[in-house]
Amino acid sequence: MKWSPKFAYALGLLTSDGSLSIDGRHVNFTSKELELIKLFRACLCLDNAIGRKVRSNEREKRYYQVQFGDVIFYRFLLDIGLTPKKSKTIGSLKIPDDFFFDFLRGYFDGDGSVFSHKDRRWKNSIMHYLVFISASRNHLQWIQDTNRRLLSIRGAISQGGRGVFQLRYAKRESRLLAKRLYYHLVLPYGKRKFRKLQKIMGEWRNW
């Protein structure tokens, strides 16, 4: 497999909202956002049809999905650390440093969030956070360690509700990380979260 920013971004999406079938061949990517499904297909040069699906205890088909079979790609995913039923067992992945932030941008579009609130300690002070979410603490630990090594930012991991963990970056660190995630706007990214980032942090060029 040839690494590129688009390929790494697609792997980030797949890590957050994808799954590997136990048949050793099929790969599925599911999202509520049709834009992310289209980006995923484009980055991997797929022409497979986009379907709709429901999840357990739901009636309305609110999710989009694309599924394809590729034994070589499937084995590559196993080699870098992805597995079937990975949600709680995923740990570190073999992502080249040169493409780590492209991967992380895809992961953020799938399982990330950004928000802000007033800091009561100081008048007119606003705290903003860039957050990554996973059911696996080990996976977030790997992301945290890699960000520390490549960008010298620390972040903090905490346990949230429903058995998931959060890796949070605040204020200065969130800006440094956002600037690396969106280092060039000709690369693939989800527009919804990018617009939310700009609303909270201001114009992209000023991050």
Coordinates of N, CA and C in Angstrom, one line a residue:
M1 N 0.8 -1.2 0.0 CA 0.0 0.0 0.0 C 0.9 1.3 0.0
K2 N 0.5 2.2 -0.8 CA 1.3 3.5 -0.9 C 0.6 4.5 0.0
W3 N 1.4 5.0 0.9 CA 0.9 6.0 1.9 C 0.8 7.4 1.2
S4 N -0.2 8.2 1.5 CA -0.4 9.5 1.1 C -1.3 10.2 2.1
P5 N -1.4 11.5 2.0 CA -2.4 12.2 3.0 C -3.8 11.7 2.8
K6 N -4.3 11.5 1.6 CA -5.6 11.0 1.4 C -5.8 9.6 2.0
F7 N -4.8 8.7 1.7 CA -4.9 7.4 2.2 C -4.9 7.3 3.8
A8 N -4.1 8.2 4.4 CA -4.0 8.2 5.8 C -5.3 8.8 6.4
Y9 N -5.9 9.8 5.8 CA -7.2 10.3 6.2 C -8.2 9.3 6.2
A10 N -8.3 8.5 5.1 CA -9.3 7.4 5.0 C -9.1 6.4 6.1
L11 N -7.9 6.1 6.5 CA -7.6 5.1 7.6 C -8.1 5.7 8.9
G12 N -8.0 7.0 9.1 CA -8.5 7.7 10.3 C -10.0 7.5 10.4
L13 N -10.7 7.8 9.3 CA -12.1 7.6 9.3 C -12.5 6.1 9.6
L14 N -11.7 5.2 9.0 CA -12.0 3.8 9.2 C -11.8 3.4 10.6
T15 N -10.7 3.9 11.2 CA -10.4 3.6 12.6 C -11.6 4.0 13.5
S16 N -12.1 5.2 13.2 CA -13.2 5.7 14.1 C -14.5 5.0 13.9
D17 N -15.0 4.9 12.6 CA -16.3 4.5 12.3 C -16.4 3.3 11.3
G18 N -15.3 2.6 11.2 CA -15.3 1.4 10.3 C -15.3 0.1 11.0
S19 N -15.4 -0.9 10.3 CA -15.3 -2.3 10.9 C -14.8 -3.3 9.8
L20 N -14.2 -4.3 10.4 CA -13.7 -5.4 9.5 C -14.6 -6.6 9.8
S21 N -15.0 -7.2 8.7 CA -15.8 -8.4 8.8 C -14.9 -9.6 9.3
I22 N -15.5 -10.6 9.9 CA -14.7 -11.7 10.4 C -14.4 -12.7 9.2
D23 N -14.9 -12.3 8.0 CA -14.7 -13.2 6.8 C -13.3 -13.1 6.2
G24 N -12.5 -12.1 6.8 CA -11.2 -11.9 6.3 C -11.1 -11.2 4.9
R25 N -12.2 -10.5 4.5 CA -12.2 -9.9 3.2 C -12.9 -8.5 3.2
H26 N -14.0 -8.4 3.9 CA -14.9 -7.2 3.7 C -14.6 -6.1 4.8
V27 N -14.7 -4.9 4.3 CA -14.5 -3.7 5.1 C -15.7 -2.8 5.0
N28 N -16.1 -2.3 6.1 CA -17.3 -1.4 6.1 C -17.0 -0.1 6.8
F29 N -17.5 1.0 6.2 CA -17.4 2.3 6.8 C -18.8 2.9 6.9
T30 N -19.2 3.3 8.1 CA -20.5 3.8 8.4 C -20.5 5.2 9.0
S31 N -21.4 6.1 8.6 CA -21.4 7.4 9.2 C -22.8 8.0 9.0
K32 N -23.2 8.9 9.9 CA -24.4 9.7 9.7 C -24.2 10.8 8.7
E33 N -22.9 11.1 8.4 CA -22.6 12.2 7.5 C -22.3 11.7 6.1
L34 N -23.1 12.0 5.1 CA -22.9 11.5 3.8 C -21.6 12.1 3.2
E35 N -21.3 13.3 3.6 CA -20.0 13.9 3.1 C -18.8 13.0 3.5
L36 N -18.8 12.5 4.7 CA -17.7 11.6 5.1 C -17.6 10.3 4.3
I37 N -18.8 9.8 4.0 CA -18.8 8.6 3.2 C -18.2 8.9 1.8
K38 N -18.6 10.0 1.2 CA -18.1 10.4 -0.1 C -16.6 10.6 -0.1
L39 N -16.1 11.3 1.0 CA -14.7 11.5 1.1 C -13.9 10.2 1.3
F40 N -14.5 9.3 2.0 CA -13.8 8.0 2.2 C -13.7 7.2 0.9
R41 N -14.8 7.2 0.1 CA -14.8 6.6 -1.2 C -13.7 7.2 -2.1
A42 N -13.7 8.6 -2.1 CA -12.8 9.3 -3.0 C -11.4 9.0 -2.6
C43 N -11.1 9.0 -1.4 CA -9.7 8.8 -0.9 C -9.1 7.4 -1.2
L44 N -10.0 6.4 -1.3 CA -9.6 5.1 -1.6 C -9.9 4.7 -3.0
C45 N -10.4 5.6 -3.8 CA -10.8 5.4 -5.2 C -11.8 4.3 -5.4
L46 N -12.8 4.3 -4.6 CA -13.8 3.3 -4.6 C -15.0 3.8 -5.4
D47 N -15.7 2.8 -6.1 CA -16.9 3.2 -6.8 C -18.1 2.4 -6.3
N48 N -18.0 1.8 -5.1 CA -19.0 1.0 -4.5 C -20.2 1.8 -4.1
A49 N -21.4 1.3 -4.3 CA -22.6 2.0 -4.0 C -22.7 2.4 -2.5
I50 N -23.3 3.5 -2.2 CA -23.6 4.0 -0.8 C -24.9 3.4 -0.4
G51 N -25.0 2.7 0.7 CA -26.2 2.2 1.2 C -26.7 2.9 2.5
R52 N -27.8 2.5 3.0 CA -28.4 3.1 4.2 C -28.6 1.9 5.2
K53 N -28.5 2.2 6.5 CA -28.6 1.1 7.5 C -29.2 1.7 8.8
V54 N -29.7 0.8 9.6 CA -30.1 1.1 10.9 C -29.2 0.4 11.9
R55 N -29.1 1.0 13.1 CA -28.4 0.3 14.2 C -29.4 -0.2 15.2
S56 N -28.9 -1.0 16.1 CA -29.8 -1.7 17.0 C -30.8 -0.8 17.7
N57 N -32.0 -1.2 17.9 CA -33.0 -0.4 18.6 C -33.4 0.9 17.9
E58 N -33.2 0.9 16.6 CA -33.6 2.1 15.8 C -34.4 1.6 14.6
R59 N -35.3 2.4 14.2 CA -36.2 2.0 13.0 C -35.8 2.8 11.8
E60 N -35.4 4.0 12.0 CA -35.1 4.9 10.8 C -33.7 4.6 10.3
K61 N -33.5 4.6 9.0 CA -32.2 4.4 8.4 C -31.5 5.7 8.4
R62 N -30.8 6.0 9.5 CA -30.1 7.3 9.7 C -28.7 7.3 9.3
Y63 N -28.1 6.1 9.0 CA -26.7 5.9 8.8 C -26.5 5.6 7.3
Y64 N -25.4 6.1 6.8 CA -24.9 5.8 5.4 C -23.7 4.8 5.6
Q65 N -23.5 4.0 4.6 CA -22.4 3.0 4.7 C -21.9 2.7 3.3
V66 N -20.6 2.3 3.2 CA -20.1 1.8 2.0 C -19.3 0.5 2.4
Q67 N -19.5 -0.5 1.7 CA -18.8 -1.8 2.0 C -18.1 -2.3 0.8
F68 N -16.9 -2.9 1.0 CA -16.2 -3.4 -0.2 C -15.3 -4.6 0.3
G69 N -15.0 -5.5 -0.7 CA -14.1 -6.6 -0.4 C -12.8 -6.5 -1.0
D70 N -11.7 -6.7 -0.2 CA -10.4 -6.5 -0.7 C -9.4 -7.3 0.3
V71 N -9.0 -8.5 -0.1 CA -8.2 -9.3 0.8 C -6.9 -8.6 1.1
I72 N -6.2 -8.1 0.1 CA -4.9 -7.4 0.3 C -5.1 -6.3 1.3
F73 N -6.1 -5.4 1.1 CA -6.3 -4.3 1.9 C -6.6 -4.7 3.3
Y74 N -7.5 -5.7 3.4 CA -7.9 -6.3 4.7 C -6.6 -6.7 5.5
R75 N -5.8 -7.5 4.9 CA -4.6 -7.9 5.5 C -3.6 -6.8 5.9
F76 N -3.6 -5.8 5.1 CA -2.8 -4.6 5.5 C -3.4 -3.9 6.7
L77 N -4.7 -3.8 6.8 CA -5.3 -3.3 8.1 C -5.0 -4.1 9.3
L78 N -5.0 -5.4 9.2 CA -4.6 -6.3 10.3 C -3.1 -6.0 10.7
D79 N -2.3 -5.8 9.7 CA -0.8 -5.6 9.9 C -0.6 -4.3 10.6
I80 N -1.4 -3.2 10.4 CA -1.1 -1.9 11.1 C -1.8 -1.9 12.4
G81 N -2.6 -2.9 12.8 CA -3.2 -3.0 14.1 C -4.7 -2.9 14.2
L82 N -5.4 -2.9 13.1 CA -6.9 -2.9 13.2 C -7.3 -4.3 13.1
T83 N -8.4 -4.6 13.9 CA -9.0 -6.0 13.9 C -10.5 -5.9 13.9
P84 N -11.1 -7.1 13.6 CA -12.6 -7.1 13.8 C -12.9 -6.9 15.3
K85 N -14.1 -6.3 15.5 CA -14.6 -6.0 16.9 C -13.5 -5.2 17.7
K86 N -13.0 -4.1 17.1 CA -11.9 -3.4 17.6 C -12.2 -2.4 18.7
S87 N -13.4 -2.0 18.9 CA -13.8 -0.9 19.7 C -13.1 -0.8 21.0
K88 N -13.1 -1.9 21.8 CA -12.5 -1.8 23.1 C -11.1 -2.4 23.2
T89 N -10.6 -3.0 22.1 CA -9.3 -3.7 22.1 C -8.2 -3.0 21.3
I90 N -8.6 -2.0 20.5 CA -7.6 -1.3 19.7 C -6.6 -0.6 20.6
G91 N -5.3 -0.6 20.1 CA -4.3 0.0 20.8 C -3.5 0.9 19.9
S92 N -2.2 0.8 19.8 CA -1.4 1.6 18.9 C -1.5 1.0 17.5
L93 N -1.3 2.0 16.5 CA -1.4 1.6 15.1 C 0.0 2.0 14.5
K94 N 0.3 1.3 13.4 CA 1.5 1.6 12.7 C 1.3 2.6 11.6
I95 N 1.3 3.9 12.0 CA 1.0 5.0 11.1 C 2.3 5.8 11.0
P96 N 2.8 6.0 9.8 CA 4.1 6.7 9.6 C 3.9 8.2 10.1
D97 N 5.0 8.7 10.8 CA 5.0 10.0 11.3 C 4.6 11.1 10.3
D98 N 5.0 10.9 9.1 CA 4.8 11.9 8.0 C 3.3 12.0 7.7
F99 N 2.5 11.0 8.0 CA 1.1 11.0 7.7 C 0.2 10.9 9.0
F100 N 0.8 11.0 10.1 CA 0.0 10.9 11.4 C -1.1 11.9 11.5
F101 N -0.8 13.1 11.2 CA -1.8 14.2 11.4 C -2.9 14.1 10.3
D102 N -2.6 13.5 9.2 CA -3.7 13.3 8.2 C -4.6 12.2 8.7
F103 N -4.0 11.1 9.3 CA -4.8 10.1 9.9 C -5.6 10.6 11.1
L104 N -5.0 11.5 11.9 CA -5.7 12.0 13.1 C -6.8 12.9 12.7
R105 N -6.7 13.6 11.5 CA -7.8 14.5 11.0 C -9.0 13.6 10.7
G106 N -8.7 12.5 10.0 CA -9.8 11.6 9.7 C -10.5 11.0 11.0
Y107 N -9.6 10.7 12.0 CA -10.2 10.1 13.2 C -11.0 11.2 13.9
F108 N -10.5 12.5 13.9 CA -11.3 13.6 14.5 C -12.6 13.8 13.8
D109 N -12.7 13.7 12.5 CA -13.9 13.8 11.8 C -14.9 12.7 12.2
G110 N -14.4 11.5 12.5 CA -15.3 10.4 12.9 C -15.6 10.4 14.4
D111 N -14.6 10.5 15.3 CA -14.8 10.4 16.7 C -14.1 11.5 17.5
G112 N -14.3 12.7 17.0 CA -13.7 13.9 17.7 C -14.8 14.9 17.9
S113 N -14.5 15.9 18.7 CA -15.4 17.0 18.9 C -14.6 18.2 19.3
V114 N -15.3 19.4 19.2 CA -14.7 20.6 19.7 C -15.8 21.4 20.4
F115 N -15.5 22.0 21.5 CA -16.5 22.8 22.2 C -15.8 23.9 23.1
S116 N -16.6 24.8 23.6 CA -16.0 25.9 24.4 C -17.0 26.2 25.5
H117 N -16.5 26.9 26.6 CA -17.4 27.4 27.7 C -16.6 28.5 28.4
K118 N -17.4 29.2 29.2 CA -16.8 30.3 29.9 C -16.0 29.7 31.1
D119 N -14.8 30.3 31.4 CA -14.0 29.9 32.5 C -14.4 30.8 33.7
R120 N -15.0 30.2 34.7 CA -15.4 31.0 35.8 C -14.3 31.6 36.7
R121 N -13.1 31.1 36.5 CA -12.0 31.6 37.3 C -11.5 33.0 36.9
W122 N -11.8 33.4 35.6 CA -11.4 34.7 35.1 C -12.5 35.3 34.3
K123 N -12.7 36.6 34.5 CA -13.8 37.3 33.8 C -13.5 37.4 32.3
N124 N -14.5 37.1 31.5 CA -14.4 37.2 30.0 C -13.5 36.2 29.4
S125 N -13.2 35.1 30.2 CA -12.3 34.1 29.7 C -13.1 32.9 29.1
I126 N -12.7 32.5 28.0 CA -13.3 31.3 27.3 C -12.3 30.2 27.2
M127 N -12.8 29.0 27.6 CA -12.0 27.8 27.4 C -12.5 27.0 26.2
H128 N -11.6 26.6 25.4 CA -12.0 25.7 24.3 C -11.2 24.4 24.2
Y129 N -11.9 23.4 23.8 CA -11.3 22.0 23.9 C -11.4 21.3 22.6
L130 N -10.4 20.6 22.2 CA -10.4 19.7 21.1 C -10.3 18.3 21.6
V131 N -11.3 17.4 21.3 CA -11.4 16.1 22.0 C -11.5 15.0 21.1
F132 N -10.8 13.9 21.5 CA -10.9 12.6 20.8 C -11.5 11.6 21.7
I133 N -12.4 10.7 21.2 CA -13.2 9.8 21.9 C -12.9 8.4 21.5
S134 N -12.8 7.4 22.5 CA -12.7 6.0 22.1 C -13.1 5.2 23.3
A135 N -13.6 4.0 23.0 CA -13.9 3.0 24.1 C -12.6 2.3 24.6
S136 N -11.5 2.6 23.9 CA -10.2 2.0 24.3 C -9.3 3.1 24.9
R137 N -8.9 3.0 26.2 CA -8.0 3.9 26.7 C -6.6 3.8 26.1
N138 N -6.2 2.5 25.8 CA -4.9 2.3 25.2 C -4.8 3.0 23.8
H139 N -5.9 3.1 23.1 CA -5.8 3.7 21.8 C -5.6 5.3 22.0
L140 N -6.3 5.8 22.9 CA -6.1 7.3 23.2 C -4.7 7.5 23.8
Q141 N -4.2 6.6 24.5 CA -2.9 6.7 25.1 C -1.8 6.8 24.0
W142 N -2.0 6.0 23.0 CA -1.1 6.0 21.8 C -1.2 7.3 21.1
I143 N -2.4 7.9 20.9 CA -2.6 9.2 20.2 C -1.9 10.2 21.1
Q144 N -2.2 10.2 22.4 CA -1.6 11.2 23.3 C 0.0 11.1 23.2
D145 N 0.5 9.9 23.3 CA 2.0 9.8 23.2 C 2.6 10.3 21.9
T146 N 1.9 10.0 20.8 CA 2.4 10.4 19.5 C 2.3 11.9 19.4
N147 N 1.2 12.5 19.8 CA 1.1 14.0 19.8 C 2.2 14.6 20.7
R148 N 2.5 14.0 21.8 CA 3.5 14.6 22.7 C 4.9 14.5 22.0
R149 N 5.1 13.4 21.3 CA 6.4 13.2 20.7 C 6.6 14.1 19.4
L150 N 5.5 14.3 18.7 CA 5.7 15.0 17.4 C 5.4 16.5 17.6
L151 N 4.6 16.9 18.6 CA 4.1 18.3 18.7 C 4.4 18.9 20.1
S152 N 4.9 18.1 21.0 CA 5.2 18.6 22.4 C 4.0 19.1 23.1
I153 N 2.8 18.4 22.9 CA 1.6 18.8 23.7 C 1.2 17.6 24.5
R154 N 0.6 17.9 25.7 CA 0.3 16.8 26.6 C -1.1 16.2 26.5
G155 N -2.1 17.1 26.7 CA -3.5 16.6 26.7 C -3.7 15.9 28.0
A156 N -5.0 15.4 28.2 CA -5.3 14.7 29.4 C -6.4 13.7 29.0
I157 N -6.3 12.5 29.5 CA -7.3 11.4 29.3 C -8.2 11.3 30.5
S158 N -9.5 11.2 30.3 CA -10.4 11.0 31.4 C -11.5 10.0 30.9
Q159 N -12.2 9.5 31.9 CA -13.3 8.5 31.5 C -14.6 9.3 31.5
G160 N -15.3 9.1 30.4 CA -16.6 9.8 30.3 C -17.7 8.8 30.6
G161 N -18.9 9.1 30.1 CA -20.0 8.2 30.3 C -20.1 7.1 29.3
R162 N -20.9 6.1 29.5 CA -21.2 5.0 28.6 C -19.9 4.2 28.2
G163 N -19.0 4.2 29.2 CA -17.8 3.3 29.0 C -16.8 3.8 28.0
V164 N -16.8 5.1 27.7 CA -15.8 5.7 26.7 C -14.9 6.6 27.4
F165 N -13.7 6.8 26.8 CA -12.7 7.7 27.3 C -12.5 8.9 26.4
Q166 N -12.0 10.0 27.0 CA -11.8 11.2 26.2 C -10.4 11.7 26.4
L167 N -9.8 12.1 25.3 CA -8.5 12.7 25.3 C -8.7 14.2 24.9
R168 N -8.5 15.1 25.9 CA -8.8 16.5 25.7 C -7.5 17.4 25.6
Y169 N -7.6 18.3 24.6 CA -6.6 19.4 24.5 C -7.2 20.7 24.7
A170 N -6.7 21.6 25.6 CA -7.3 22.9 25.9 C -6.5 24.0 25.4
K171 N -7.1 25.1 25.1 CA -6.6 26.4 24.7 C -5.3 26.3 23.8
R172 N -4.1 26.6 24.3 CA -3.0 26.7 23.4 C -2.7 25.4 22.7
E173 N -2.8 24.3 23.5 CA -2.5 23.0 22.9 C -3.6 22.7 21.8
S174 N -4.8 23.0 22.0 CA -5.9 22.7 21.0 C -5.6 23.5 19.7
R175 N -5.1 24.7 19.8 CA -4.8 25.5 18.7 C -3.6 25.0 17.9
L176 N -2.6 24.6 18.6 CA -1.4 23.9 18.0 C -1.8 22.7 17.2
L177 N -2.6 21.9 17.9 CA -3.1 20.6 17.2 C -4.0 20.9 16.0
A178 N -4.9 21.8 16.2 CA -5.8 22.1 15.1 C -5.0 22.6 13.9
K179 N -4.0 23.4 14.1 CA -3.2 23.9 13.0 C -2.4 22.8 12.3
R180 N -2.0 21.8 13.0 CA -1.4 20.6 12.3 C -2.4 19.8 11.6
L181 N -3.6 19.6 12.2 CA -4.6 18.8 11.6 C -5.0 19.4 10.2
Y182 N -5.1 20.7 10.2 CA -5.6 21.4 9.0 C -4.5 22.2 8.4
Y183 N -3.4 21.6 8.1 CA -2.2 22.3 7.7 C -2.3 22.7 6.2
H184 N -3.2 22.2 5.5 CA -3.4 22.6 4.1 C -4.9 22.3 3.7
L185 N -5.6 23.2 3.3 CA -7.0 23.0 3.1 C -7.4 22.4 1.7
V186 N -6.4 22.0 0.9 CA -6.7 21.3 -0.3 C -6.8 19.8 0.0
L187 N -6.5 19.4 1.2 CA -6.5 18.0 1.6 C -8.0 17.7 2.1
P188 N -8.3 16.4 2.2 CA -9.7 16.0 2.6 C -9.9 16.3 4.1
Y189 N -11.1 16.9 4.3 CA -11.6 17.1 5.7 C -13.1 17.3 5.7
G190 N -13.7 17.0 6.8 CA -15.1 17.2 7.0 C -15.4 18.7 7.2
K191 N -16.3 19.3 6.4 CA -16.6 20.7 6.6 C -17.3 21.0 7.8
R192 N -18.2 20.2 8.3 CA -19.0 20.5 9.5 C -18.1 20.8 10.7
K193 N -17.2 19.9 11.0 CA -16.3 20.1 12.2 C -15.3 21.3 12.0
F194 N -14.9 21.4 10.7 CA -14.0 22.5 10.4 C -14.7 23.9 10.7
R195 N -15.9 24.0 10.2 CA -16.7 25.2 10.4 C -16.9 25.5 11.9
K196 N -17.1 24.4 12.7 CA -17.3 24.6 14.1 C -16.0 25.0 14.8
L197 N -14.9 24.5 14.3 CA -13.5 24.9 14.8 C -13.3 26.4 14.6
Q198 N -13.7 26.9 13.3 CA -13.5 28.3 13.0 C -14.4 29.2 13.8
K199 N -15.6 28.7 14.1 CA -16.5 29.5 14.9 C -16.0 29.6 16.3
I200 N -15.3 28.6 16.9 CA -14.8 28.7 18.2 C -13.4 29.4 18.3
M201 N -12.5 29.0 17.4 CA -11.2 29.5 17.4 C -10.9 30.7 16.5
G202 N -11.8 31.1 15.7 CA -11.6 32.2 14.8 C -11.1 31.7 13.4
E203 N -10.7 32.6 12.6 CA -10.3 32.3 11.2 C -9.1 31.4 11.2
W204 N -9.2 30.4 10.3 CA -8.2 29.3 10.2 C -6.7 29.8 10.2
R205 N -6.5 30.9 9.4 CA -5.1 31.4 9.3 C -4.6 32.0 10.5
N206 N -5.4 32.3 11.5 CA -5.0 32.9 12.8 C -4.8 31.9 13.9
W207 N -5.0 30.6 13.6 CA -4.8 29.6 14.6 C -3.3 29.5 15.1

